[in-house]
PDB file of C-alpha atoms in Angstrom:
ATOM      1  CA  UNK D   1      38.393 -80.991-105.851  1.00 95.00           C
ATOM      2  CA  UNK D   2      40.105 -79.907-102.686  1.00 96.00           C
ATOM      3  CA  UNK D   3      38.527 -76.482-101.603  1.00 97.00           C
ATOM      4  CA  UNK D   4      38.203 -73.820 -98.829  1.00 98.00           C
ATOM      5  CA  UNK D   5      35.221 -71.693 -98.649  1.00 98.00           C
ATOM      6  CA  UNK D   6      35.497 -69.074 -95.973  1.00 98.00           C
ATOM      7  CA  UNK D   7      32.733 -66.990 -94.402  1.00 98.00           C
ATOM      8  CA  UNK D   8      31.612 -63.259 -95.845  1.00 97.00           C
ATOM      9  CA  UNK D   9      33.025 -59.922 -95.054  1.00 98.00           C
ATOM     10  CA  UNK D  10      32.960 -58.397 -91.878  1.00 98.00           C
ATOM     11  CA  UNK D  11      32.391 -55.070 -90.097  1.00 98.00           C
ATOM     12  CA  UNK D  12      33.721 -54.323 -86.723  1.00 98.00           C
ATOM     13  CA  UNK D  13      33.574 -51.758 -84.089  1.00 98.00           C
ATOM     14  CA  UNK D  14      37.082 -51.261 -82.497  1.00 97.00           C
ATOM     15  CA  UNK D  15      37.307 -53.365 -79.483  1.00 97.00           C
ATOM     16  CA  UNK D  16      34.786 -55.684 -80.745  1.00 98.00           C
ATOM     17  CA  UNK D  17      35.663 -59.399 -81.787  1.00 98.00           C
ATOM     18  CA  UNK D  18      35.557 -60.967 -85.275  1.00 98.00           C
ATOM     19  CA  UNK D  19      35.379 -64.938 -86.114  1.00 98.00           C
ATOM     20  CA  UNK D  20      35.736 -66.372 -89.963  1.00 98.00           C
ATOM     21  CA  UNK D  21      35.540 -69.587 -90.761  1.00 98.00           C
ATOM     22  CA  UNK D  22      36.783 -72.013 -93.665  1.00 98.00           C
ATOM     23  CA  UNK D  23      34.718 -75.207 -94.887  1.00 98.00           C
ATOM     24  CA  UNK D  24      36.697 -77.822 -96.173  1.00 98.00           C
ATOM     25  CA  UNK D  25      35.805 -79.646 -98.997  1.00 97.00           C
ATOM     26  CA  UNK D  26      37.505 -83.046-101.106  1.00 97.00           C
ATOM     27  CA  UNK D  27      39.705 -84.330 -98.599  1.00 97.00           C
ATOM     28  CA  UNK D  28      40.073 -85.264 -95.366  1.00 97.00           C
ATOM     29  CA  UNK D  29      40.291 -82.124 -92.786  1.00 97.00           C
ATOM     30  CA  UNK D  30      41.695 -84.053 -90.241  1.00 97.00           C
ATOM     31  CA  UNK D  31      44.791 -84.714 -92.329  1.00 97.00           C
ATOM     32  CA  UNK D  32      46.394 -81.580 -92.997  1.00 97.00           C
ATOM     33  CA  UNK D  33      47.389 -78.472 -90.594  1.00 97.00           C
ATOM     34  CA  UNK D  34      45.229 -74.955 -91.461  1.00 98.00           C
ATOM     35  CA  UNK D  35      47.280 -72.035 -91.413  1.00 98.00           C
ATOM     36  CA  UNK D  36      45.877 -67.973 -91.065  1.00 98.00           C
ATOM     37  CA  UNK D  37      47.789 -65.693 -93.395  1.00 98.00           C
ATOM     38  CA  UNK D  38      46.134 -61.600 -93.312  1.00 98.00           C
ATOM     39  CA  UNK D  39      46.944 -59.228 -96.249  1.00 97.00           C
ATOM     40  CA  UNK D  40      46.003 -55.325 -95.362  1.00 96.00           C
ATOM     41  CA  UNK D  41      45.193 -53.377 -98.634  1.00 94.00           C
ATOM     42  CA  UNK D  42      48.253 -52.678-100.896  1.00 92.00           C
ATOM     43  CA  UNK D  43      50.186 -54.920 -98.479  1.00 94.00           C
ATOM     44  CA  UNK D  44      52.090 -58.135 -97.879  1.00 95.00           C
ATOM     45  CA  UNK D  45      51.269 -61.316 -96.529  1.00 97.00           C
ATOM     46  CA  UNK D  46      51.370 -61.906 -93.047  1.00 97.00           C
ATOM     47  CA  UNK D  47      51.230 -65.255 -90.882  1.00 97.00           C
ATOM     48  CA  UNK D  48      49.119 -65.447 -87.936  1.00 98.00           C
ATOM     49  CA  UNK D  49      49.307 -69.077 -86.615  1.00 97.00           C
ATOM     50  CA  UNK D  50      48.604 -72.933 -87.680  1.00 97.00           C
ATOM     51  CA  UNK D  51      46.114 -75.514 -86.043  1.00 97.00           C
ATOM     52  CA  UNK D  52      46.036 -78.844 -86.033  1.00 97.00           C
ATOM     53  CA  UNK D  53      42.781 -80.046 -87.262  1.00 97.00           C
ATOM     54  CA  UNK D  54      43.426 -83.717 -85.936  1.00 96.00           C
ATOM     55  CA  UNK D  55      44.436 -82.583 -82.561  1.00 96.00           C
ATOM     56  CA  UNK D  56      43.432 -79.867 -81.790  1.00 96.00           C
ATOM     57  CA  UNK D  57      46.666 -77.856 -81.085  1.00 97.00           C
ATOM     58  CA  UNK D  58      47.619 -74.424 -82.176  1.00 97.00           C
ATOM     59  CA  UNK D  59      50.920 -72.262 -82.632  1.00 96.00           C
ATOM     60  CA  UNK D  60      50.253 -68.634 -83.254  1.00 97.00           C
ATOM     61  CA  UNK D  61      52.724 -65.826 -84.256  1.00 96.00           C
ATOM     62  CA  UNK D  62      53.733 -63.496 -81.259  1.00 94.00           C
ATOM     63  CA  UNK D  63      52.130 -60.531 -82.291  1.00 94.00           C
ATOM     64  CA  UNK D  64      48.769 -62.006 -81.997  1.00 96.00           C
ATOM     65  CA  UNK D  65      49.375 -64.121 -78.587  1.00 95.00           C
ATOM     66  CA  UNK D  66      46.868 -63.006 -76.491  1.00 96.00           C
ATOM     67  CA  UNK D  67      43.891 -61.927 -79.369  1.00 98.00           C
ATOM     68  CA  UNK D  68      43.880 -64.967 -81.288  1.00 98.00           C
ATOM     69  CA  UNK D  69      42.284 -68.240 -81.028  1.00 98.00           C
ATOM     70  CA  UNK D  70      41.710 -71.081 -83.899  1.00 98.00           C
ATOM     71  CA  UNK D  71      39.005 -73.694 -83.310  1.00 98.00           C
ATOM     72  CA  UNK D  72      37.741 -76.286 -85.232  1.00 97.00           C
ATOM     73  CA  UNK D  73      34.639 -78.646 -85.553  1.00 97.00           C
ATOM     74  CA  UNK D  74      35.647 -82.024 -86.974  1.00 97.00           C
ATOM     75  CA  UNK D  75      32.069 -83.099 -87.790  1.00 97.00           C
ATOM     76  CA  UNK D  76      31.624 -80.245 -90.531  1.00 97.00           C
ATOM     77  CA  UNK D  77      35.398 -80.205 -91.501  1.00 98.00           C
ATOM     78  CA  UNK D  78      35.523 -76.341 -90.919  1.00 98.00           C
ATOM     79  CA  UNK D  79      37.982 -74.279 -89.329  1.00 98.00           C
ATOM     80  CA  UNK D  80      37.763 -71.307 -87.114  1.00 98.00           C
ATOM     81  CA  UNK D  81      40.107 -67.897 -86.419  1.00 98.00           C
ATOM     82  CA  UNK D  82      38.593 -65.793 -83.430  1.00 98.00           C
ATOM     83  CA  UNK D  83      40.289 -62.321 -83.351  1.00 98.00           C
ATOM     84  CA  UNK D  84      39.675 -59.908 -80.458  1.00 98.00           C
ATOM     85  CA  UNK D  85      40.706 -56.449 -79.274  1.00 98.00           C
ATOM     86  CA  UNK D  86      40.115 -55.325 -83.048  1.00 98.00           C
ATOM     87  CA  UNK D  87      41.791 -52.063 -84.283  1.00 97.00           C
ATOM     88  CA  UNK D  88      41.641 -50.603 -87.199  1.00 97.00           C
ATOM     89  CA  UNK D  89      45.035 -51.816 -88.174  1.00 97.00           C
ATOM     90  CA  UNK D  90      43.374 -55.596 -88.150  1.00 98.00           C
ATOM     91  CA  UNK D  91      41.637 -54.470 -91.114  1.00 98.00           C
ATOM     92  CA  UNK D  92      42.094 -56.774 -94.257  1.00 98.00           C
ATOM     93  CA  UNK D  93      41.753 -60.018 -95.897  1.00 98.00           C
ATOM     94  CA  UNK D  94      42.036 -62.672 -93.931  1.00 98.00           C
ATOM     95  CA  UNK D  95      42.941 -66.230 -95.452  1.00 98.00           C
ATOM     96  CA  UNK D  96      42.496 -69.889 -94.607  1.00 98.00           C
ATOM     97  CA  UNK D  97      45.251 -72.239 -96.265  1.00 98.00           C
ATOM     98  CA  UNK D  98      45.493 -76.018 -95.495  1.00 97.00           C
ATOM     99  CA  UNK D  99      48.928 -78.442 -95.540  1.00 93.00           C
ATOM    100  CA  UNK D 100      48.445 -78.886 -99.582  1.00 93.00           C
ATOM    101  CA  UNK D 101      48.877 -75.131 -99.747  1.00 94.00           C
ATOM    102  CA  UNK D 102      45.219 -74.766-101.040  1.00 96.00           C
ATOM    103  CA  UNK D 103      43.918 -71.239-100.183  1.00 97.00           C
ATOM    104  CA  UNK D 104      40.052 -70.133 -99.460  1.00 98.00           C
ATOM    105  CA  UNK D 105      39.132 -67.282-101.003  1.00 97.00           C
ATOM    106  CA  UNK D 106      39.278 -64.361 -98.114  1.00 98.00           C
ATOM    107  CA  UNK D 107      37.778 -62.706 -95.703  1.00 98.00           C
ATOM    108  CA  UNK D 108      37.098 -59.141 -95.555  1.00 98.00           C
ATOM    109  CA  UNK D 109      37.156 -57.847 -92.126  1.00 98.00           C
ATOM    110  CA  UNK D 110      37.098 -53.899 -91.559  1.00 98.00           C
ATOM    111  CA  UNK D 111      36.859 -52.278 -88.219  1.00 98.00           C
ATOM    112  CA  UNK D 112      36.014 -48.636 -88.118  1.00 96.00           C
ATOM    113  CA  UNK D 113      33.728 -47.251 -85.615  1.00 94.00           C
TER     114      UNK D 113
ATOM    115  CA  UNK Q   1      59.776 -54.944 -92.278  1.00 83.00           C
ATOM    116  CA  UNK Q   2      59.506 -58.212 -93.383  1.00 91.00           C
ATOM    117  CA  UNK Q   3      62.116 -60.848 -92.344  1.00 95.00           C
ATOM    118  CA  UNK Q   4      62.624 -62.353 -95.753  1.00 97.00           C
ATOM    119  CA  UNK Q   5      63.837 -59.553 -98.543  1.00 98.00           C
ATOM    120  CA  UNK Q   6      62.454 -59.098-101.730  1.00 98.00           C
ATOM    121  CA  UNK Q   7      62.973 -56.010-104.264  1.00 98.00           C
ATOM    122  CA  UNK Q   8      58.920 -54.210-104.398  1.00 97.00           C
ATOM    123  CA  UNK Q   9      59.464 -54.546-108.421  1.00 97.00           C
ATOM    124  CA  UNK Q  10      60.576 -56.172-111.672  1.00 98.00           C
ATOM    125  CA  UNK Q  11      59.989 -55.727-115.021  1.00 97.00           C
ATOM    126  CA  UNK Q  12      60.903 -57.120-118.446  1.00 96.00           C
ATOM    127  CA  UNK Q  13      59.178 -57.474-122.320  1.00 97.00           C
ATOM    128  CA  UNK Q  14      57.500 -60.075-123.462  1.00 97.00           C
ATOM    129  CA  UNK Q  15      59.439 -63.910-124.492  1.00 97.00           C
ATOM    130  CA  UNK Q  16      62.685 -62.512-121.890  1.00 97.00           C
ATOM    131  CA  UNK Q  17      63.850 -63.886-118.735  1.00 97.00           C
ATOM    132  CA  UNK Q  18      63.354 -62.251-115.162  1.00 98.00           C
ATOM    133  CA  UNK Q  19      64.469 -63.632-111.750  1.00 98.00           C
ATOM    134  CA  UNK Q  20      63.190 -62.256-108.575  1.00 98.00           C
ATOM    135  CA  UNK Q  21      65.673 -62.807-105.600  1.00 98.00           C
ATOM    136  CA  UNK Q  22      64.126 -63.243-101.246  1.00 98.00           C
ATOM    137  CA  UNK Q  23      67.129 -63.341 -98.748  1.00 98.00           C
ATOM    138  CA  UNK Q  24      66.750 -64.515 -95.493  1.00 98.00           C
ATOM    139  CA  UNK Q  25      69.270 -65.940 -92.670  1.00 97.00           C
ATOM    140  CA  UNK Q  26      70.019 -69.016 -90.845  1.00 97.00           C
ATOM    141  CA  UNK Q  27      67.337 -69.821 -89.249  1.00 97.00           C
ATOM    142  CA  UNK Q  28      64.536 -69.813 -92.231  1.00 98.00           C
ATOM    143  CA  UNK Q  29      65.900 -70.029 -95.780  1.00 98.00           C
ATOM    144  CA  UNK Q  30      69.327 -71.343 -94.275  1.00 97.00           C
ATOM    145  CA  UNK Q  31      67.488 -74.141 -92.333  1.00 97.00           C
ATOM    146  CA  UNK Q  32      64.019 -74.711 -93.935  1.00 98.00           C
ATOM    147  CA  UNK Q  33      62.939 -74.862 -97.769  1.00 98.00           C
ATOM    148  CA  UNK Q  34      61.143 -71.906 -99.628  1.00 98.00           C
ATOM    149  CA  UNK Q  35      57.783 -71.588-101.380  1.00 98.00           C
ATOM    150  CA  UNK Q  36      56.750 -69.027-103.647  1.00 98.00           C
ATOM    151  CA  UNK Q  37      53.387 -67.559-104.644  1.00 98.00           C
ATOM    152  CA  UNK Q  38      51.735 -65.932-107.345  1.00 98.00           C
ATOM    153  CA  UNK Q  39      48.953 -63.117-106.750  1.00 97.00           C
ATOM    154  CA  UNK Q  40      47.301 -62.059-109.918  1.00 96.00           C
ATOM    155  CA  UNK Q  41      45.058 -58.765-108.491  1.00 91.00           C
ATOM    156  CA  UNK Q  42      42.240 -59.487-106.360  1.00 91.00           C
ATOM    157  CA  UNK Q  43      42.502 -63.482-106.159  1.00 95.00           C
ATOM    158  CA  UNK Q  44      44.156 -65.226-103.023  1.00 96.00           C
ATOM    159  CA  UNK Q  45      48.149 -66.100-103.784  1.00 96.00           C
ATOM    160  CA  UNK Q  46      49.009 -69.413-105.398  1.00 96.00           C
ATOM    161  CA  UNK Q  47      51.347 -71.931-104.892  1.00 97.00           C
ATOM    162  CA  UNK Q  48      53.797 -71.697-107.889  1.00 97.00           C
ATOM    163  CA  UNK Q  49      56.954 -73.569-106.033  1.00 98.00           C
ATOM    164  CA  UNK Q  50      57.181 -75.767-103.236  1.00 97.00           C
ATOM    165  CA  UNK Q  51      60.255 -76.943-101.758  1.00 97.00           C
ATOM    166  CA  UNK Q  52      62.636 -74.537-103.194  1.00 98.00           C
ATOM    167  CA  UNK Q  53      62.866 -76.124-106.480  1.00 98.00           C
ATOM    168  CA  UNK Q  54      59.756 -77.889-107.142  1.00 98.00           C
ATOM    169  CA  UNK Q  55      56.783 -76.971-109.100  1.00 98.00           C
ATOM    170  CA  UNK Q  56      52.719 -78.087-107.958  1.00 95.00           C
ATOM    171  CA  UNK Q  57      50.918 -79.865-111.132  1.00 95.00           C
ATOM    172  CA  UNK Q  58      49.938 -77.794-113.474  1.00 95.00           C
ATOM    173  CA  UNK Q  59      52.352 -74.303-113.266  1.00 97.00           C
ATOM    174  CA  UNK Q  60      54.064 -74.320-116.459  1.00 96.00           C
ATOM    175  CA  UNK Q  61      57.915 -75.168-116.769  1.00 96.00           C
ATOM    176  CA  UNK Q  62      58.667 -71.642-117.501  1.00 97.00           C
ATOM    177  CA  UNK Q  63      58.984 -71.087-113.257  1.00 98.00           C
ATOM    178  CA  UNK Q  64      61.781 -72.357-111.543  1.00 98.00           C
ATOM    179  CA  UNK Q  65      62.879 -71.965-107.994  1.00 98.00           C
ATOM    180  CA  UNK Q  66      66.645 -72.323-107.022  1.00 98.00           C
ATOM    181  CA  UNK Q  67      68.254 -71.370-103.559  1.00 98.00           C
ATOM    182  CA  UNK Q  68      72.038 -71.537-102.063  1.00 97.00           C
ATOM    183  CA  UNK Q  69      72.369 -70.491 -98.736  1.00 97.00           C
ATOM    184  CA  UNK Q  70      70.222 -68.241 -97.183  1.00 98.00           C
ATOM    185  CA  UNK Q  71      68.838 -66.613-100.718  1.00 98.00           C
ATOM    186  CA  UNK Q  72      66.538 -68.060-102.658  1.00 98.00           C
ATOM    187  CA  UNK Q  73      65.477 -66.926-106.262  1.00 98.00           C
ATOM    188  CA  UNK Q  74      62.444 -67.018-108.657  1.00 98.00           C
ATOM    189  CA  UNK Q  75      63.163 -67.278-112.367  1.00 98.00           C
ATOM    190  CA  UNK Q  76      60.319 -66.862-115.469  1.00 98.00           C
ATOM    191  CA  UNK Q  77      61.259 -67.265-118.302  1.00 97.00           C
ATOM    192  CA  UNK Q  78      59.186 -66.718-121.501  1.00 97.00           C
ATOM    193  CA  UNK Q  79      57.509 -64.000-119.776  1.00 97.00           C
ATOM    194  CA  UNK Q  80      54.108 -63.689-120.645  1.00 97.00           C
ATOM    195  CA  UNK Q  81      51.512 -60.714-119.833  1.00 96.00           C
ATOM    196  CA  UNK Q  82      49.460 -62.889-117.893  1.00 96.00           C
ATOM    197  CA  UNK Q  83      52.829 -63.190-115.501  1.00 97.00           C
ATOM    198  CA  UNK Q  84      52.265 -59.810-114.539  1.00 97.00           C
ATOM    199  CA  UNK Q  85      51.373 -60.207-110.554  1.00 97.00           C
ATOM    200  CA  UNK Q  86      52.891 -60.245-106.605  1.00 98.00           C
ATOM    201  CA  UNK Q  87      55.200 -62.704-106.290  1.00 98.00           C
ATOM    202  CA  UNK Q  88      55.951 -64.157-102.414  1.00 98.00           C
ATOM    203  CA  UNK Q  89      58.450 -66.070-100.815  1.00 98.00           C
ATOM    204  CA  UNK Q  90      57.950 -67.903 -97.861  1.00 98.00           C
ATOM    205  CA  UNK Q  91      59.859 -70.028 -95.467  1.00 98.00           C
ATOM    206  CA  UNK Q  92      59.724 -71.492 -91.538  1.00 96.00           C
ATOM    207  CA  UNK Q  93      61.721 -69.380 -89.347  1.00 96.00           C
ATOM    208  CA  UNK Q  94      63.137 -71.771 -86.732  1.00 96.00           C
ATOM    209  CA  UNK Q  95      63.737 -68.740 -84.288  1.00 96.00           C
ATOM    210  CA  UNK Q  96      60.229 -67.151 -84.507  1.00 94.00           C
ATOM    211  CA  UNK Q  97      58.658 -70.774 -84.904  1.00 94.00           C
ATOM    212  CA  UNK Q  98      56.386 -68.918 -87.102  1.00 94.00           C
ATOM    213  CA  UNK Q  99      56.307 -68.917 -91.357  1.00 96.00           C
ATOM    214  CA  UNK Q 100      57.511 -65.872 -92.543  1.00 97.00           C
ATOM    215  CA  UNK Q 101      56.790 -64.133 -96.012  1.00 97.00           C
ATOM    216  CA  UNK Q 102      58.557 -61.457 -98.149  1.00 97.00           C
ATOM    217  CA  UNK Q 103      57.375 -58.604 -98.569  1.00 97.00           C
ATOM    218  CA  UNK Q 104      56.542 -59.139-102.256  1.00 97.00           C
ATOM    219  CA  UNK Q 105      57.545 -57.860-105.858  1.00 98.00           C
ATOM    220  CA  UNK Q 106      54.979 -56.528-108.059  1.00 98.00           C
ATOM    221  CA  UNK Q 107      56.235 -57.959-111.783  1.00 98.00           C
ATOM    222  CA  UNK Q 108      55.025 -56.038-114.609  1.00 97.00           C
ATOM    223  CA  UNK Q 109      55.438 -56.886-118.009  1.00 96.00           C
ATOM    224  CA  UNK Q 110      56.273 -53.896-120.202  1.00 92.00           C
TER     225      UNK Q 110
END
């Protein structure tokens, strides 16, 4: 079945960077976009930016120009989101979700010094 | 401040009817189609409708998605206890060239 496993939790020092990944599984990566989405706790969902797994090419929301960067490696079907310049508002859970609208599961990222 | 509007909460019993409403302007719900999403606690949203109106395989009949202008709306009906989530809307914002969310309504069934 179509499935994205992302890496474990995270803890950051402020200022420090953070990089999760998401594993695709049951279809072809190449095929559909991956979008970020981050959720703080008790909050709303919130967009960071899409890739293009096929070409390479990346859109990211304007708050995060600047400290965010999605990669990917074809040959293991994963995705990547870089985030630098963390603050402690970046804490939260941080979610893959591909073109189907299948979600991975999170990724826990706190920074507190 | 999210740029699609959603009321925080809704409630109803058991078996009634409950419609959750996400308005938004030209240039996302009035220009682009809206998805919603179901977040039971602690699990990553799911898809519930796609394309305003249409529902994935497998989400029961009782959701329907409707929109007309730049609102869109959510209806259950039937409500069950195991309805009782967050509820999202989401839609392209041509402007921003970004997707945008509501903020989400927390549903409980009373």
């Amino acid at each position: 079945q179509v499935q994205l496993v992302q890496s474990g939790a995270e803890v950051k020092k402020p200022g420090a960077s953070v990089k999760v990944s998401c594993k695709a599984s049951g279809y072809t990566f190449t095929s559909y976009d991956i979008n970020w989405v981050r959720q703080a706790t008790g909050q709303g969902l919130e967009w960071m930016g899409w890739m293009n797994p096929n070409s390479g090419n990346t859109g990211y929301a304007q708050k995060f120009q600047g400290r965010v960067t999605m990669t990917r490696n074809t040959s293991i079907s994963t995705a990547y989101m870089e985030l630098s310049s963390l603050r402690s508002e970046d804490t939260a859970v941080y979610y893959c979700v591909n073109g189907m609208d299948v979600w991975g599961q999170g990724t826990t990222v706190t920074v507190s010094s | 401040q999210s740029v699609l509007t959603q009321p925080p909460s809704a409630s109803g019993t058991p078996g009634q009817r409950v419609t959750i409403s996400c308005s938004g302007s030209s240039s996302n719900i009035g220009s682009n189609t809206v998805n919603w999403y179901q977040q039971l606690p602690g699990t990553a949203p799911k898809l519930l409708i796609y394309s305003n109106n249409q529902r994935p395989s497998g989400v029961p009949d009782r959701f329907s998605g409707s929109k007309s202008g730049t609102s869109a709306s959510l209806a259950i009906s039937g409500l069950q206890s195991e309805d009782e989530a967050d509820y999202y809307c989401a839609a392209w914002d041509d402007s921003l060239k970004g997707r945008v969310f509501g903020g989400g309504t927390k549903l409980t069934v009373l």
